[in-house]
mmCIF file of C-alpha atoms in Angstrom:
data_model
loop_
_atom_site.group_PDB
_atom_site.id
_atom_site.type_symbol
_atom_site.label_atom_id
_atom_site.label_comp_id
_atom_site.label_asym_id
_atom_site.label_seq_id
_atom_site.Cartn_x
_atom_site.Cartn_y
_atom_site.Cartn_z
ATOM 1 C CA MET A 1 -22.926 0.587 136.945
ATOM 2 C CA GLN A 2 -20.355 0.948 139.685
ATOM 3 C CA ILE A 3 -20.202 4.205 141.604
ATOM 4 C CA LEU A 4 -17.206 6.180 140.342
ATOM 5 C CA LYS A 5 -15.924 9.473 141.660
ATOM 6 C CA VAL A 6 -15.478 12.440 139.337
ATOM 7 C CA GLU A 7 -11.720 12.261 139.954
ATOM 8 C CA ASP A 8 -11.652 8.636 138.814
ATOM 9 C CA LEU A 9 -13.631 9.534 135.691
ATOM 10 C CA ARG A 10 -11.252 12.393 134.937
ATOM 11 C CA LYS A 11 -8.315 9.986 135.201
ATOM 12 C CA SER A 12 -10.069 7.411 133.001
ATOM 13 C CA PHE A 13 -11.324 9.786 130.292
ATOM 14 C CA ASP A 14 -8.465 12.235 130.881
ATOM 15 C CA GLY A 15 -10.150 15.431 129.684
ATOM 16 C CA GLU A 16 -12.945 13.938 127.606
ATOM 17 C CA VAL A 17 -15.451 16.423 126.177
ATOM 18 C CA ILE A 18 -18.317 14.130 127.187
ATOM 19 C CA LEU A 19 -16.925 14.065 130.739
ATOM 20 C CA ASP A 20 -18.755 17.298 131.617
ATOM 21 C CA GLY A 21 -22.115 15.776 130.618
ATOM 22 C CA LEU A 22 -21.371 12.489 132.370
ATOM 23 C CA SER A 23 -20.266 14.283 135.540
ATOM 24 C CA LEU A 24 -23.579 16.148 135.771
ATOM 25 C CA GLU A 25 -25.592 12.980 135.142
ATOM 26 C CA ILE A 26 -23.522 10.995 137.648
ATOM 27 C CA ASN A 27 -23.876 13.694 140.306
ATOM 28 C CA LYS A 28 -27.669 13.626 139.869
ATOM 29 C CA GLY A 29 -27.617 9.819 139.899
ATOM 30 C CA GLU A 30 -25.691 9.719 143.167
ATOM 31 C CA VAL A 31 -28.198 12.068 144.797
ATOM 32 C CA ILE A 32 -31.127 9.930 143.620
ATOM 33 C CA ALA A 33 -29.393 6.717 144.650
#
């Protein structure tokens, strides 16, 4: 998966309910990576 910023995800999903869960997982993933 390509590294995407939270802002980019917000623009793509545009207020998706799952966005909150994905944001947390992505933030953890970035720290691990």
